[in-house]
Structures are given as C-alpha cells and as structure tokens.
mmCIF file of C-alpha atoms in Angstrom:
data_model
loop_
_atom_site.group_PDB
_atom_site.id
_atom_site.type_symbol
_atom_site.label_atom_id
_atom_site.label_comp_id
_atom_site.label_asym_id
_atom_site.label_seq_id
_atom_site.Cartn_x
_atom_site.Cartn_y
_atom_site.Cartn_z
ATOM 1 C CA MET A 193 0.000 0.000 0.000
ATOM 2 C CA ARG A 194 2.811 2.405 0.887
ATOM 3 C CA LYS A 195 4.526 1.707 -2.394
ATOM 4 C CA ALA A 196 1.340 2.562 -4.314
ATOM 5 C CA VAL A 197 0.998 5.900 -2.463
ATOM 6 C CA VAL A 198 4.619 6.812 -3.227
ATOM 7 C CA LEU A 199 4.185 5.886 -6.895
ATOM 8 C CA LEU A 200 0.955 7.883 -7.133
ATOM 9 C CA ALA A 201 2.582 10.918 -5.491
ATOM 10 C CA GLY A 202 5.524 10.649 -7.891
ATOM 11 C CA LEU A 203 3.168 10.419 -10.852
ATOM 12 C CA ILE A 204 1.252 13.501 -9.704
ATOM 13 C CA ILE A 205 4.506 15.454 -9.316
ATOM 14 C CA LEU A 206 5.589 14.457 -12.832
ATOM 15 C CA VAL A 207 2.243 15.477 -14.311
ATOM 16 C CA VAL A 208 2.320 18.884 -12.588
ATOM 17 C CA ALA A 209 5.946 19.522 -13.603
ATOM 18 C CA ASN A 210 5.312 18.532 -17.205
ATOM 19 C CA TYR A 211 2.186 20.685 -17.418
ATOM 20 C CA SER A 212 4.172 23.656 -16.122
ATOM 21 C CA ILE A 213 6.865 23.078 -18.740
ATOM 22 C CA TYR A 214 4.232 22.643 -21.475
ATOM 23 C CA SER A 215 2.441 25.885 -20.531
ATOM 24 C CA ARG A 216 5.711 27.878 -20.537
ATOM 25 C CA GLU A 217 6.754 26.421 -23.889
ATOM 26 C CA ARG A 218 3.337 27.306 -25.294
ATOM 27 C CA LEU A 219 3.687 30.853 -23.973
ATOM 28 C CA LEU A 220 7.085 31.138 -25.684
ATOM 29 C CA THR A 221 5.698 30.034 -29.049
ATOM 30 C CA GLU A 222 2.195 31.513 -29.011
ATOM 31 C CA GLY A 223 2.460 34.531 -26.686
ATOM 32 C CA ALA A 224 2.205 38.052 -28.086
ATOM 33 C CA VAL A 225 5.487 39.969 -28.150
ATOM 34 C CA VAL A 226 5.368 43.087 -25.967
ATOM 35 C CA LEU A 227 8.360 45.363 -25.499
ATOM 36 C CA LEU A 228 8.437 47.265 -22.223
ATOM 37 C CA GLN A 229 10.742 50.228 -21.757
ATOM 38 C CA LEU A 230 13.268 49.755 -18.982
ATOM 39 C CA ALA A 231 13.269 52.333 -16.192
ATOM 40 C CA PRO A 232 16.441 53.447 -14.451
ATOM 41 C CA VAL A 233 17.660 51.155 -11.681
ATOM 42 C CA ASP A 234 20.039 51.947 -8.848
ATOM 43 C CA PRO A 235 23.404 51.811 -10.694
ATOM 44 C CA ARG A 236 24.950 49.762 -7.899
ATOM 45 C CA SER A 237 22.491 46.969 -8.639
ATOM 46 C CA LEU A 238 22.264 47.392 -12.414
ATOM 47 C CA MET A 239 24.706 44.581 -13.080
ATOM 48 C CA GLN A 240 25.555 42.197 -10.279
ATOM 49 C CA GLY A 241 27.563 39.202 -11.279
ATOM 50 C CA ASP A 242 25.838 37.386 -14.114
ATOM 51 C CA TYR A 243 22.504 39.162 -14.055
ATOM 52 C CA MET A 244 20.995 42.581 -14.626
ATOM 53 C CA ALA A 245 18.432 44.047 -12.247
ATOM 54 C CA LEU A 246 15.352 45.169 -14.199
ATOM 55 C CA ARG A 247 12.556 47.619 -13.610
ATOM 56 C CA PHE A 248 10.031 48.562 -16.265
ATOM 57 C CA GLN A 249 8.558 52.021 -16.860
ATOM 58 C CA VAL A 250 5.100 50.415 -16.954
ATOM 59 C CA ALA A 251 5.710 49.163 -13.385
ATOM 60 C CA ASN A 252 6.507 52.728 -12.260
ATOM 61 C CA ASP A 253 3.261 53.935 -13.869
ATOM 62 C CA ILE A 254 1.251 51.219 -12.098
ATOM 63 C CA ARG A 255 2.879 51.973 -8.736
ATOM 64 C CA GLN A 256 1.813 55.621 -9.071
ATOM 65 C CA ARG A 257 -1.760 54.462 -9.726
ATOM 66 C CA VAL A 258 -2.029 51.917 -6.887
ATOM 67 C CA GLY A 259 -0.098 54.033 -4.397
ATOM 68 C CA GLY A 260 0.435 52.522 -0.977
ATOM 69 C CA GLU A 261 -1.856 49.522 -1.333
ATOM 70 C CA GLU A 262 -0.986 46.265 0.379
ATOM 71 C CA ALA A 263 0.853 43.488 -1.454
ATOM 72 C CA HIS A 264 -1.378 41.914 -4.065
ATOM 73 C CA ASP A 265 -1.521 40.523 -7.587
ATOM 74 C CA GLY A 266 -3.405 42.207 -10.380
ATOM 75 C CA ASN A 267 -3.700 42.803 -14.085
ATOM 76 C CA ALA A 268 -2.682 45.892 -16.004
ATOM 77 C CA ILE A 269 -3.960 46.860 -19.424
ATOM 78 C CA VAL A 270 -1.156 47.892 -21.761
ATOM 79 C CA THR A 271 -1.543 49.377 -25.234
ATOM 80 C CA VAL A 272 0.861 48.077 -27.846
ATOM 81 C CA ASP A 273 1.919 50.307 -30.725
ATOM 82 C CA GLU A 274 2.900 49.217 -34.235
ATOM 83 C CA ARG A 275 6.472 48.546 -33.039
ATOM 84 C CA ARG A 276 5.117 46.267 -30.225
ATOM 85 C CA VAL A 277 6.152 48.778 -27.516
ATOM 86 C CA GLY A 278 3.745 48.712 -24.582
ATOM 87 C CA ALA A 279 2.448 51.605 -22.478
ATOM 88 C CA PHE A 280 0.289 51.425 -19.341
ATOM 89 C CA VAL A 281 -3.350 52.435 -19.789
ATOM 90 C CA ARG A 282 -5.262 51.274 -16.717
ATOM 91 C CA ILE A 283 -5.686 48.638 -14.062
ATOM 92 C CA ASP A 284 -7.906 45.851 -15.415
ATOM 93 C CA ASP A 285 -11.511 46.635 -14.552
ATOM 94 C CA GLY A 286 -13.098 43.929 -16.690
ATOM 95 C CA THR A 287 -13.694 46.214 -19.676
ATOM 96 C CA PRO A 288 -13.207 44.332 -22.962
ATOM 97 C CA LEU A 289 -9.789 44.841 -24.519
ATOM 98 C CA ALA A 290 -9.306 46.945 -27.636
ATOM 99 C CA ALA A 291 -7.447 45.401 -30.582
ATOM 100 C CA ASN A 292 -4.167 47.075 -29.555
ATOM 101 C CA GLU A 293 -4.386 46.187 -25.840
ATOM 102 C CA VAL A 294 -3.025 43.274 -23.833
ATOM 103 C CA ARG A 295 -3.652 42.181 -20.287
ATOM 104 C CA MET A 296 -0.463 41.721 -18.232
ATOM 105 C CA HIS A 297 -0.382 40.054 -14.833
ATOM 106 C CA PHE A 298 1.714 41.790 -12.171
ATOM 107 C CA ARG A 299 2.715 41.122 -8.591
ATOM 108 C CA MET A 300 3.120 43.856 -6.003
ATOM 109 C CA ARG A 301 5.482 42.981 -3.165
ATOM 110 C CA GLU A 302 7.123 45.464 -0.800
ATOM 111 C CA ARG A 303 5.765 48.342 -2.920
ATOM 112 C CA GLN A 304 7.531 46.984 -6.030
ATOM 113 C CA ILE A 305 5.593 45.991 -9.155
ATOM 114 C CA LYS A 306 6.998 42.967 -10.972
ATOM 115 C CA PHE A 307 6.199 41.437 -14.350
ATOM 116 C CA ALA A 308 7.493 37.915 -14.962
ATOM 117 C CA THR A 309 10.856 38.703 -13.309
ATOM 118 C CA ASN A 310 12.931 41.582 -12.026
ATOM 119 C CA ALA A 311 16.259 40.223 -13.283
ATOM 120 C CA PHE A 312 17.808 39.091 -16.552
ATOM 121 C CA PHE A 313 20.448 36.376 -16.261
ATOM 122 C CA PHE A 314 23.187 36.019 -18.852
ATOM 123 C CA GLN A 315 26.265 33.928 -19.476
ATOM 124 C CA GLU A 316 29.360 34.856 -17.500
ATOM 125 C CA GLY A 317 31.546 37.370 -19.319
ATOM 126 C CA THR A 318 28.793 38.676 -21.636
ATOM 127 C CA ALA A 319 27.583 41.634 -19.555
ATOM 128 C CA SER A 320 28.872 44.196 -22.057
ATOM 129 C CA ALA A 321 26.505 42.793 -24.710
ATOM 130 C CA TYR A 322 23.546 43.886 -22.569
ATOM 131 C CA ALA A 323 24.811 47.298 -21.444
ATOM 132 C CA LYS A 324 22.758 49.016 -24.198
ATOM 133 C CA ALA A 325 19.475 47.457 -23.061
ATOM 134 C CA ARG A 326 16.517 49.852 -23.201
ATOM 135 C CA TYR A 327 13.578 47.442 -23.576
ATOM 136 C CA GLY A 328 12.604 44.086 -22.171
ATOM 137 C CA GLU A 329 11.050 41.630 -24.612
ATOM 138 C CA LEU A 330 8.222 39.641 -23.070
ATOM 139 C CA ARG A 331 5.857 37.027 -24.432
ATOM 140 C CA VAL A 332 2.357 37.532 -23.052
ATOM 141 C CA GLY A 333 -0.418 34.935 -23.043
ATOM 142 C CA GLY A 334 -4.134 35.592 -23.309
ATOM 143 C CA ASP A 335 -4.462 35.130 -19.542
ATOM 144 C CA GLY A 336 -1.925 37.905 -18.859
ATOM 145 C CA GLU A 337 0.941 35.648 -17.811
ATOM 146 C CA SER A 338 4.274 36.701 -19.273
ATOM 147 C CA ILE A 339 7.822 35.501 -19.614
ATOM 148 C CA LEU A 340 10.916 37.595 -20.286
ATOM 149 C CA THR A 341 12.575 36.356 -23.478
ATOM 150 C CA GLY A 342 15.283 38.936 -24.109
ATOM 151 C CA LEU A 343 16.472 42.511 -24.076
ATOM 152 C CA ARG A 344 16.413 45.090 -26.880
ATOM 153 C CA ASP A 345 18.443 48.232 -27.585
ATOM 154 C CA GLU A 346 17.257 51.792 -28.318
ATOM 155 C CA GLN A 347 16.363 50.856 -31.926
ATOM 156 C CA LEU A 348 14.542 47.712 -30.687
ATOM 157 C CA GLY A 349 17.301 45.422 -31.974
ATOM 158 C CA PRO A 350 17.796 42.206 -29.981
ATOM 159 C CA LEU A 351 20.825 41.994 -27.678
ATOM 160 C CA GLY A 352 23.029 39.069 -26.738
ATOM 161 C CA ALA A 353 23.273 35.509 -28.077
ATOM 162 C CA GLY A 354 25.150 36.791 -31.117
ATOM 163 C CA ASP A 355 22.625 39.655 -31.252
ATOM 164 C CA ARG A 356 20.176 37.184 -32.826
#
C-alpha cells in the first residue's frame, strides 16, 4: 500500500511539472510579443555578477496608480503600438480589450511591481553585450501571464546571443 501511495505521489509530481513546462513552452511560441521600456535602476544593482536588475517604466506607472496599497496581484492593461512597444493604460476593470491592448499580470510585493521577473540572467563574461538594453522583450499569453525572453536596444534590436 505504501509503495502505491509513493508511486501515485511521484506520478502527480511528474504530471504537474510537465504541465508547467508545457504551458511555458506554449507561452514562448504563441504569446504576443510586448516590449516594455526599462526604467532606471540603482546603478549599484544594475549589473551584479551574471545578471541585470530590471525595472520597467510600466511598473513605475502602475505603482503611481495603486499608491500605498498592500501586497497583491493584479492585471494591467497595456496598449501596444505598431512597433510592439507597450504603455500602461489602466488597471484591469473587466472592460473588454481593444485590438491594440493586452492584459499583463503583475505582482506587487514590498511596494515593487513585478512582471514575470525583475532580473535578466546572462552567461558569464557577456555583460557588455547587454549594457545598451533599453527594452525588455516579453511574451504575453491571453491570460496575462508573461515571460521575459530577451532585451532590446534603443532601436529595438535584440541583444546578446550573437545579437540574434
């Protein structure tokens, strides 16, 4: 009986892990590309080791709107222009989205708004390739979940990995 419980628990863990991987892979292939402008970060934490601390201008705009509210999760509505650059419009109030709008899930913790991640990790010794970063490239699903897929320069050109 104990062996059956352990096997069942292992099977459940494998199913959950594989579903998580599948949903992320689907987001990478099917998610809408949204470019969010990077906001200035404390220069002492801009590049620490093999990662870059990130903050998005959209997050600053949301923080101004929500003020001193308690930690919570929410959805922001972002308009996307013809270059795929996003700008904050409003906190999601259930209003149907316009053709050029996307819903983006955010987390507010310790008065900081975060989308997907607040850091970009890169291979050791390649920090200089990302020094010109001005935009974060995210893939956004229909449910608002997002994943950071890269960084872009001032002209929206991809950075790193041989500058794709």
